[in-house]
Coordinates of C-alpha atoms in Angstrom, one line a residue:
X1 CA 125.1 208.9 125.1
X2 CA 124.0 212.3 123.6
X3 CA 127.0 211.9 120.9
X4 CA 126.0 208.1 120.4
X5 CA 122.2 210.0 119.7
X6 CA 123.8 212.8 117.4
X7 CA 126.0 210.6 115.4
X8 CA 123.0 208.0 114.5
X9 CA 120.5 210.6 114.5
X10 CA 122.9 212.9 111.5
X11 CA 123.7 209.0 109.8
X12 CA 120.8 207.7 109.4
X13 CA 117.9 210.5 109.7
X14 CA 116.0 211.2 112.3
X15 CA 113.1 209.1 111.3
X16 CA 115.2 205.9 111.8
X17 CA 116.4 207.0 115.4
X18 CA 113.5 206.8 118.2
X19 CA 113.7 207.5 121.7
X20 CA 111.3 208.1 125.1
X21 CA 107.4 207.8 124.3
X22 CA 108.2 207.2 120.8
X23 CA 109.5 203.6 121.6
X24 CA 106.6 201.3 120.7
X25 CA 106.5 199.0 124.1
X26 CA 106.6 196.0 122.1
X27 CA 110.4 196.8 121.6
X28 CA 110.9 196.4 125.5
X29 CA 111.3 192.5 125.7
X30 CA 110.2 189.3 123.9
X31 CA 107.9 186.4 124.5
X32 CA 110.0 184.9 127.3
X33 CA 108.4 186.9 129.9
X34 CA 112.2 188.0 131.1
X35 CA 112.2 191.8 132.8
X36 CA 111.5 194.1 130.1
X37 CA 112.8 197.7 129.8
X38 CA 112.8 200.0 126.9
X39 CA 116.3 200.4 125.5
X40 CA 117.9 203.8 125.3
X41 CA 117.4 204.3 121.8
X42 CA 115.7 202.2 119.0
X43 CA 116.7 202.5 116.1
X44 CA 114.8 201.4 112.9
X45 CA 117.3 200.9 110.0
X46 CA 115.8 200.5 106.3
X47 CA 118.8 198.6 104.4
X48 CA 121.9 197.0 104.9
X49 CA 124.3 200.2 105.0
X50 CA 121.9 201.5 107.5
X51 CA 123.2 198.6 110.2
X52 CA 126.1 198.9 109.0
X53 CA 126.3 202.8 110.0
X54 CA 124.7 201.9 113.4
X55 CA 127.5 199.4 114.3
X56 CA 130.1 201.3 112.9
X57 CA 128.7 204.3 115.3
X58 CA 128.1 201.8 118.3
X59 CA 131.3 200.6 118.1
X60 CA 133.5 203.6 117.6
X61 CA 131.7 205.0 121.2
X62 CA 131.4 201.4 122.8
X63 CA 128.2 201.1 122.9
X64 CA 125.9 198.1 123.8
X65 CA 123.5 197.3 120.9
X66 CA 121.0 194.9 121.5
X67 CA 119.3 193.3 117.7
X68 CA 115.5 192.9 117.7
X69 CA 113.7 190.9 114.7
X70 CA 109.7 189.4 115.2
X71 CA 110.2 189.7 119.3
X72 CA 108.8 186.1 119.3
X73 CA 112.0 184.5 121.0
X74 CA 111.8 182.9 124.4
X75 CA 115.0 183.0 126.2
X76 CA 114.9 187.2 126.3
X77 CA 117.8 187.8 124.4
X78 CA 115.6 190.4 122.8
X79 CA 115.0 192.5 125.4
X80 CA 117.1 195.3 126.3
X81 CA 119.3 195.5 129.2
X82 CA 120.6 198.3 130.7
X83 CA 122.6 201.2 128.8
X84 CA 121.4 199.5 125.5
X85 CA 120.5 200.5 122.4
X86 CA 117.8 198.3 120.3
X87 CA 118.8 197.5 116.6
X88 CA 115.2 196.4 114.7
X89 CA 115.3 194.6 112.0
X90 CA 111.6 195.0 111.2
X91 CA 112.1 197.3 108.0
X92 CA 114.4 195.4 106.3
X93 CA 111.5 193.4 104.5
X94 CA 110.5 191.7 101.3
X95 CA 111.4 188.9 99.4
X96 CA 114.1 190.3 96.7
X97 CA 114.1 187.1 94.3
X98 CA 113.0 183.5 94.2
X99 CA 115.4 181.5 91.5
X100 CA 113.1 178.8 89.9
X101 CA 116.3 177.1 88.4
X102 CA 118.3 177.3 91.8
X103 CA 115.4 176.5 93.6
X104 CA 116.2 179.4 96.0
X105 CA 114.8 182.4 97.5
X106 CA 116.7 185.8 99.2
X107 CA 114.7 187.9 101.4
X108 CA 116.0 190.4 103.7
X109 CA 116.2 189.5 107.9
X110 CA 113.3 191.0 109.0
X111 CA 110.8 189.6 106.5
X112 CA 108.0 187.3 108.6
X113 CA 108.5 183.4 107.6
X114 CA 104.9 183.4 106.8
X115 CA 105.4 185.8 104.3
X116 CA 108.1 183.7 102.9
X117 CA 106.6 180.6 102.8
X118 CA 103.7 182.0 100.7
X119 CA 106.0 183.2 98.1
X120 CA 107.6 179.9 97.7
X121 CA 104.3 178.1 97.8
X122 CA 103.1 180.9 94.9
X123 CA 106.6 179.7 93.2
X124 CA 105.1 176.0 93.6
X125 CA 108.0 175.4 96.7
X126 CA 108.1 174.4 100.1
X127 CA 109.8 176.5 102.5
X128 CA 111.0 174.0 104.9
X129 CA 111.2 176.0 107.9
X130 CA 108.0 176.1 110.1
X131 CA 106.8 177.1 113.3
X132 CA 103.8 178.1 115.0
X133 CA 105.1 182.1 115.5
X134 CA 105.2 182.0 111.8
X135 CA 103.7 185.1 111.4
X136 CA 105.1 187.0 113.4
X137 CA 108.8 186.0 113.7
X138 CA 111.5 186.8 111.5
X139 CA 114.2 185.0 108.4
X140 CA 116.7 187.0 110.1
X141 CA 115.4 185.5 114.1
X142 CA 115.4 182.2 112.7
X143 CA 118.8 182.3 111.6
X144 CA 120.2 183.8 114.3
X145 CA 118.3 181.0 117.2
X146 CA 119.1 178.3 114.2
X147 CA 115.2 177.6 114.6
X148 CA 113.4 174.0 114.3
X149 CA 109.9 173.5 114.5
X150 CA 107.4 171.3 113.0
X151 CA 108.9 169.8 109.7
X152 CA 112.4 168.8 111.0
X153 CA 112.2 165.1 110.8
X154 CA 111.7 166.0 106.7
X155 CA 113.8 169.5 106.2
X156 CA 116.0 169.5 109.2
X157 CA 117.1 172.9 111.7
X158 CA 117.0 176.3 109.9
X159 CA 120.9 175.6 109.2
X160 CA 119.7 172.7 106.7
X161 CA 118.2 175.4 104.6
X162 CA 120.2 178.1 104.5
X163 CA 122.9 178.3 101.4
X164 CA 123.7 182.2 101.9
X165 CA 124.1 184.9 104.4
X166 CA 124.8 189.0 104.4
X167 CA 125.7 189.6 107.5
X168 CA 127.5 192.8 109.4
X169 CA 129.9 192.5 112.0
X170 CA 129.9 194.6 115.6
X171 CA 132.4 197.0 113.5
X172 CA 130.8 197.5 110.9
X173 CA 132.3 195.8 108.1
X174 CA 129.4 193.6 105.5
X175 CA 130.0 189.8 105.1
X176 CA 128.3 188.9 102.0
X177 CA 128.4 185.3 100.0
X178 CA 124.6 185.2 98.7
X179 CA 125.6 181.7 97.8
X180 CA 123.1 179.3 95.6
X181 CA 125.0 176.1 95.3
X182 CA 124.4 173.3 97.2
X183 CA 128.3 172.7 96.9
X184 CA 130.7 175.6 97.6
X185 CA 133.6 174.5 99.3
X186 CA 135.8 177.7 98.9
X187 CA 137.4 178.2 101.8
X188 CA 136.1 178.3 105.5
X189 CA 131.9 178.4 105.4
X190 CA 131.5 181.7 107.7
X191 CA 127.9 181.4 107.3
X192 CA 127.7 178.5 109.5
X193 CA 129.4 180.2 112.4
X194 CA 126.5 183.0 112.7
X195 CA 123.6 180.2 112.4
X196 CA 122.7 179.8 116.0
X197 CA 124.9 182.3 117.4
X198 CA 122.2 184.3 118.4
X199 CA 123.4 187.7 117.2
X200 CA 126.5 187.6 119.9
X201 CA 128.7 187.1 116.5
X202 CA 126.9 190.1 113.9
X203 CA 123.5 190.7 112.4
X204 CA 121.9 188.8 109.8
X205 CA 120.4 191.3 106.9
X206 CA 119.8 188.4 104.2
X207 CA 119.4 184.9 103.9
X208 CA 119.3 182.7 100.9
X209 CA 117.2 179.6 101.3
X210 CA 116.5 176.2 99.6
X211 CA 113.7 175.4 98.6
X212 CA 111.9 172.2 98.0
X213 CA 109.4 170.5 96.4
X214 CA 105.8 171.2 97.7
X215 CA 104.8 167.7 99.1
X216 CA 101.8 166.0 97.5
X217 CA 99.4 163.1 98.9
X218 CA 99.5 164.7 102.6
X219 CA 98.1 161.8 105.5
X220 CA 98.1 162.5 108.5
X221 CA 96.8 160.5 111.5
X222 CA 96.4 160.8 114.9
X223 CA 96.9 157.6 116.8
X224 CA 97.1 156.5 120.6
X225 CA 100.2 154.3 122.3
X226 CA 100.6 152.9 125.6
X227 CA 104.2 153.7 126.3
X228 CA 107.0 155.4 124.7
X229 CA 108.4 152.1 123.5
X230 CA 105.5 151.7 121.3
X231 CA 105.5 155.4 120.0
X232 CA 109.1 154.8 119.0
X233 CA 108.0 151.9 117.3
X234 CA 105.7 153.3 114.8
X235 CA 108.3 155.8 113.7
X236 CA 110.9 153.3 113.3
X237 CA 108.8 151.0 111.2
X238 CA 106.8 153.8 109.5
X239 CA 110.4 155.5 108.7
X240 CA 111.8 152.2 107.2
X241 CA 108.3 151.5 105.4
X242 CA 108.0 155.0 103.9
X243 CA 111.3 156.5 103.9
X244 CA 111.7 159.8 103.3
X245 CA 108.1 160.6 103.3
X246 CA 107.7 161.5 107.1
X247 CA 106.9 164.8 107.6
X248 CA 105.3 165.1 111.1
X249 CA 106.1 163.3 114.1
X250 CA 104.7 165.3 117.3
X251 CA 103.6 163.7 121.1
X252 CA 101.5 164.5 123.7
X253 CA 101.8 162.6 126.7
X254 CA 99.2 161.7 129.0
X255 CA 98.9 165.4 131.1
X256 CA 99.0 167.2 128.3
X257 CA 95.8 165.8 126.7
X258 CA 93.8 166.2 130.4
X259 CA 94.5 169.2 130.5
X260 CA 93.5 170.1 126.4
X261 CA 90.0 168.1 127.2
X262 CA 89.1 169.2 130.5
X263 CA 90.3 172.6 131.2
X264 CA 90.8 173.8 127.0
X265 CA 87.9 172.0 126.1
X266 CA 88.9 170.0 122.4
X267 CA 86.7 167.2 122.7
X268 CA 88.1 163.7 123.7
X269 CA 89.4 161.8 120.5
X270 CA 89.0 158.7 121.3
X271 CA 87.0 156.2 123.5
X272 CA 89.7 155.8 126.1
X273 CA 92.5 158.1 127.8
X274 CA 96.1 156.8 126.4
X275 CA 99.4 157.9 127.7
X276 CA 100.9 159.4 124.6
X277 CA 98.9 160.6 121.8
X278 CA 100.8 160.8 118.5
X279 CA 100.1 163.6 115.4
X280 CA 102.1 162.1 112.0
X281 CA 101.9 163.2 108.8
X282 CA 103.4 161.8 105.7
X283 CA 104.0 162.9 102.0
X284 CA 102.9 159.5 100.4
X285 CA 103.3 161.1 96.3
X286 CA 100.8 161.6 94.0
X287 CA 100.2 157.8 93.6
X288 CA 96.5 157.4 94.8
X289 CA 97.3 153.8 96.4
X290 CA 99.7 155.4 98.5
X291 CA 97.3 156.8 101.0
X292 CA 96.0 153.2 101.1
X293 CA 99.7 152.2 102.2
X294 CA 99.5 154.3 104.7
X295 CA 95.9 153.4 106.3
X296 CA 97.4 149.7 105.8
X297 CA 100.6 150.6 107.9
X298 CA 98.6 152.1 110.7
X299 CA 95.8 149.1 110.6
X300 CA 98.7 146.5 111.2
X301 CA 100.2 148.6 114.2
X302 CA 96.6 148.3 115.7
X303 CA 96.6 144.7 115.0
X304 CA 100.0 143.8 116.0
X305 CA 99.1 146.1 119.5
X306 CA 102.0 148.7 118.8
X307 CA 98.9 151.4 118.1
X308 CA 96.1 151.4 120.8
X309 CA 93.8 153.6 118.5
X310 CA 93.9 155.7 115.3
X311 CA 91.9 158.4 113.5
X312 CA 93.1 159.3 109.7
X313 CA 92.2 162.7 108.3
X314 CA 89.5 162.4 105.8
X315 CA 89.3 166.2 105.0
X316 CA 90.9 169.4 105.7
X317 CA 88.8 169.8 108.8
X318 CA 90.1 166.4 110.3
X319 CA 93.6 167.8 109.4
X320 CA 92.9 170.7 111.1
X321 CA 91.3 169.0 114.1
X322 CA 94.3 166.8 114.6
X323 CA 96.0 170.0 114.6
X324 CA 94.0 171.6 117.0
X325 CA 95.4 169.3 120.4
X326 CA 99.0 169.8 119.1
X327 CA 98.5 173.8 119.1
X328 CA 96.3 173.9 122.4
X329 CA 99.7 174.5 124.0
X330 CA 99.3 177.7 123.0
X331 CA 96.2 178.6 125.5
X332 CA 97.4 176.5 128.5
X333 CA 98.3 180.1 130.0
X334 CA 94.9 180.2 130.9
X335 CA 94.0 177.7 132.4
X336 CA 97.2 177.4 134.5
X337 CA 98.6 178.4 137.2
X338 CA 102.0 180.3 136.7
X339 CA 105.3 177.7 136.0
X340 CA 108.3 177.5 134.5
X341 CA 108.7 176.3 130.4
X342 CA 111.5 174.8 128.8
X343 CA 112.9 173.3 125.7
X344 CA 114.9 170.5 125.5
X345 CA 116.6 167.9 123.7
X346 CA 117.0 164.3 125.0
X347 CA 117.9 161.0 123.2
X348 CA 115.5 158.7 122.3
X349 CA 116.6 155.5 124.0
X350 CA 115.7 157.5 127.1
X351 CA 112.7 159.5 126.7
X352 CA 110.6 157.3 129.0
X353 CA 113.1 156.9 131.6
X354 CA 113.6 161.1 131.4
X355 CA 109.9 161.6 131.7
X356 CA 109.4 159.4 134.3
X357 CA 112.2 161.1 136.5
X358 CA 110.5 164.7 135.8
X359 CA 107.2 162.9 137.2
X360 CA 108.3 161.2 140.2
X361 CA 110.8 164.3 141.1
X362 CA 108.2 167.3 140.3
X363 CA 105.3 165.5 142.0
X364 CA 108.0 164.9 145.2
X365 CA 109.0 168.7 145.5
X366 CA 106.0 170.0 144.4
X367 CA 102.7 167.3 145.1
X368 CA 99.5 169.7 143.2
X369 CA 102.0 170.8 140.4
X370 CA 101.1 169.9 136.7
X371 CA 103.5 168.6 134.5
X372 CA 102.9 169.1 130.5
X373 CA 104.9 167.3 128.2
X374 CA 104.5 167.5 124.5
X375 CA 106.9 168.0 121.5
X376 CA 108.5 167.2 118.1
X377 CA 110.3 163.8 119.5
X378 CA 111.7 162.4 116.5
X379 CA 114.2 165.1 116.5
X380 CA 114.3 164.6 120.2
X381 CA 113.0 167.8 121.1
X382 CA 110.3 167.8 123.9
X383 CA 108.5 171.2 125.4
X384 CA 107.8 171.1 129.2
X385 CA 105.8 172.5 131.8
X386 CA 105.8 172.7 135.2
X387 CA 103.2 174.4 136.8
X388 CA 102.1 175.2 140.5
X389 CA 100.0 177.2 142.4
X390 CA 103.2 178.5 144.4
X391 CA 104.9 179.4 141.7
X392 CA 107.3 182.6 142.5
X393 CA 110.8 183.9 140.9
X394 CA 112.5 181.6 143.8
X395 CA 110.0 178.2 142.9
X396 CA 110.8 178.8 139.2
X397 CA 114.6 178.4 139.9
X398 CA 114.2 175.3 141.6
X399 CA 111.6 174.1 138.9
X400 CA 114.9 174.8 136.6
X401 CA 117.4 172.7 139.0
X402 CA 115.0 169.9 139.0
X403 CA 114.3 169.3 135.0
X404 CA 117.9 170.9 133.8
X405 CA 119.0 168.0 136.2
X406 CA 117.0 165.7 135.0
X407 CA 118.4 166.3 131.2
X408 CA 121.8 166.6 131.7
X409 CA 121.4 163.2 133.6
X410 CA 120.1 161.5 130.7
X411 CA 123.0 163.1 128.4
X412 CA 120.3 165.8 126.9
X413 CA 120.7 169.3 126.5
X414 CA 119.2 172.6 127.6
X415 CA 117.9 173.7 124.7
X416 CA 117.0 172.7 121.4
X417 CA 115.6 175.1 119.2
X418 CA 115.0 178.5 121.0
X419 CA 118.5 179.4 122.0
X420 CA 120.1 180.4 125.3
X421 CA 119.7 184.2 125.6
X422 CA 119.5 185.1 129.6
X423 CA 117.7 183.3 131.1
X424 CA 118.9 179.8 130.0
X425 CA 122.8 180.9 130.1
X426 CA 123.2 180.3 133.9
X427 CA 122.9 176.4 132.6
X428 CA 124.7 176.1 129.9
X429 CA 127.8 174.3 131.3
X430 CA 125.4 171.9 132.3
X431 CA 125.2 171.0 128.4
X432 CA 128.7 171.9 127.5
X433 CA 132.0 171.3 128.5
X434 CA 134.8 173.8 129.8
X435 CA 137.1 173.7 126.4
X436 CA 133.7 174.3 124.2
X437 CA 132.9 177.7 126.7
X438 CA 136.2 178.3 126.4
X439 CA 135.9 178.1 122.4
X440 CA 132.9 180.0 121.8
X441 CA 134.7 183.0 124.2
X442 CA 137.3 182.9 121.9
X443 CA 135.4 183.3 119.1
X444 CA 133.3 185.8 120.5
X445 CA 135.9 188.2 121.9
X446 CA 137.7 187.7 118.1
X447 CA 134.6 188.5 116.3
X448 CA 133.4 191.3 119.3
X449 CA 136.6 192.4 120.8
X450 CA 134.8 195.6 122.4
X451 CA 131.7 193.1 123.7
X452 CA 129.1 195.8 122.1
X453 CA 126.8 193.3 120.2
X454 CA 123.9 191.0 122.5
X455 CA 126.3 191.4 125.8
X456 CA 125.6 188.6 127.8
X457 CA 123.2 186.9 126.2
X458 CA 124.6 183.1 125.5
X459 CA 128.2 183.5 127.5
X460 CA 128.3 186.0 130.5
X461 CA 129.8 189.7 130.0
X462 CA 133.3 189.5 129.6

């Protein structure tokens, strides 16, 4: 270790190399609440070459690095395990150039999505990637966990929007196609294969992103359903009505609401209790009647009985109301007992039947529990819950047999837009076959033949 030390300490300056007390503790592990330890040694580099050095370093002495970026993630790949060195990413900052023409922007990996989407809303564009750790998490995280979010249904994954990558490999060696064209079919895409791969494959530096047009004539609505059926429903017809124009397309079933109202105290939106509540927004253009269209579209649900109830934003404060129940998620820690949270994807055609299992078998194993259930859902991704006043390292295991078991009978999948890391790796056959582990090994050990780069975080140590 002491040459490991020497060698990135005479590389890259002292000031970039860290170690003991001078560790800040919020490099020791991520939002997942996985064990946290403070790596060996963190280093802090301030370009490109700098990770470049590291690796190069790392892997000449075999070295486990572990990469860092807005420590946001919740499946603690982040956090160091032992004998590992943490690579941060949080100095290689800024937005280097937004193209008007191209309609792009390159930032380095460790620049804060909030920070990029104000630059492209300054350039009059839309970043399309969004999520609710935007100001904190990183271009670089996103990348590497192929992030979702809130605008999916309209922009798609964080793959969707990126055309370019600089990336460096566990060796050392710099991948670089900045790459502004929509079309560039030269050769194999490489960027593709590091989107998602959680940093088991090399380390994002730079990104180049589309941008899009910043939407104009924003609705949004919250309205009540009955059943799942009838939440599909309204995004099918509003979808074929409006298409295109969908932006926002979140649910909250029943649980989740109680427990926003009574324990997080948002006041009750409408007369009655419903079992799913629905957040949509649309882009309906700058055509004034368009709104209209859309007040019209959510009048006929009511009438037709599809929609129990509806509210449309009037103002910003309405808009951020609306808001307000779908971010409450975000306080349930305190006014919960301990559980167990996941991310999942499921499809459509059996969402009800899925959530219906994960009530009757949660209530079964575990009769006071609480089960929250909330998500994007017309990208099929639903957040979960399961909390209970017995709730211990051994409960949490079998909360994770009883909903991963749950999905994979319904022909979902473990996760579906946080990644794998550690603690959701034990699973992942139970969303992918034999041949596809055995691919992704073989593309790990060819790209990482030492192992030196996120060990075990998405497949096990070799």
């Amino acid at each position: 270790m002491t040459a490991v030390l020497d060698a990135l300490r005479e590389a890259l300056g002292a000031e970039c190399v860290r170690t003991g007390a001078d560790i800040p503790r919020k490099n020791f592990g991520d939002a997942s609440g996985a064990t946290m330890r403070a790596p060996l040694v963190l280093v802090l580099p301030r370009s490109t070459e700098d990770v470049s050095r590291c690796l190069e370093i790392c892997h000449a002495h075999g070295q486990r690095v572990v990469t860092q970026g807005g420590m946001t993630g919740l499946a603690g790949g982040a956090n160091p395990q032992e004998n590992e060195i943490a690579l941060s990413l949080e100095r290689l900052v800024g937005v280097e150039e937004i193209d008007r023409d191209s309609a792009t922007l390159t930032a380095l990996a460790g620049t804060p999505l909030a920070v990029i989407q104000s630059a492209a809303e300054e350039a009059g564009f839309l970043c399309g990637i969004d999520l609710g750790a935007r100001g904190t998490c990183t271009i670089g995280g996103n990348v590497a966990t192929n992030a979702g979010g809130n605008q999916v249904l309209r922009y798609g994954m964080t793959r969707r929007n990126v055309l370019g990558l600089e990336t460096v490999l566990p060796d050392g060696r710099v991948l670089r196609s900045l790459n502004k064209m929509m079309k560039n079919n030269a050769g194999y895409d490489w960027t593709q294969l590091f989107i998602g791969s959680e940093g088991t494959f090399g380390v994002v530096t730079r990104v180049v992103l589309a941008l899009h047009p910043r939407p104009q004539g924003l609705a949004s609505a919250l309205c009540a359903v009955g059943s799942f059926t009838d939440a599909l429903a309204v995004l099918r017809r509003l979808d074929s009505r409006f298409p295109g124009r969908l932006l926002v397309f979140e649910a909250m079933w029943r649980e989740y609401m109680d427990i926003a109202i009574d324990r997080s105290g948002l006041t009750q939106p409408f007369a009655d209790r419903h079992e799913i509540t629905l957040l949509i927004e649309a882009a309906m253009g700058a055509d004034p009647g368009a709104e209209d269209a859309f007040a019209e579209a959510l009048s006929e649900f009511i009438e037709e009985g599809i929609v129990t109830d509806a509210a449309i934003a009037q103002s910003g404060n309405d808009r951020r109301r609306f808001w307000a129940y779908r971010e409450a998620n975000y306080e349930f820690d305190r006014v919960l007992p301990k559980g167990s949270h996941f991310d999942v994807s499921i499809p459509l055609s059996r969402m009800a039947e899925a959530v219906d299992l994960l009530r009757l078998r949660s209530r079964a194993r575990w009769p006071h529990s609480v089960l929250i259930v909330f998500g994007h859902v017309a990208d099929s991704n639903i957040h979960l819950s399961l909390c209970d006043e017995s709730y211990d390292e051994i409960v949490g295991q079998e909360m994770n047999a009883v909903v991963y078991g749950v999905v994979s009978e319904v022909g979902g999948t473990i996760s579906a837009e946080h990644g794998i890391g550690v603690l959701k790796r034990p699973y992942l056959s139970m969303s992918r076959t034999a041949p596809e582990l055995d691919l992704m090994r073989t593309l790990k050990d060819a790209l990482d033949p030492k192992g030196i780069l996120n060990p075990g975080r998405v497949l096990a140590p070799a």
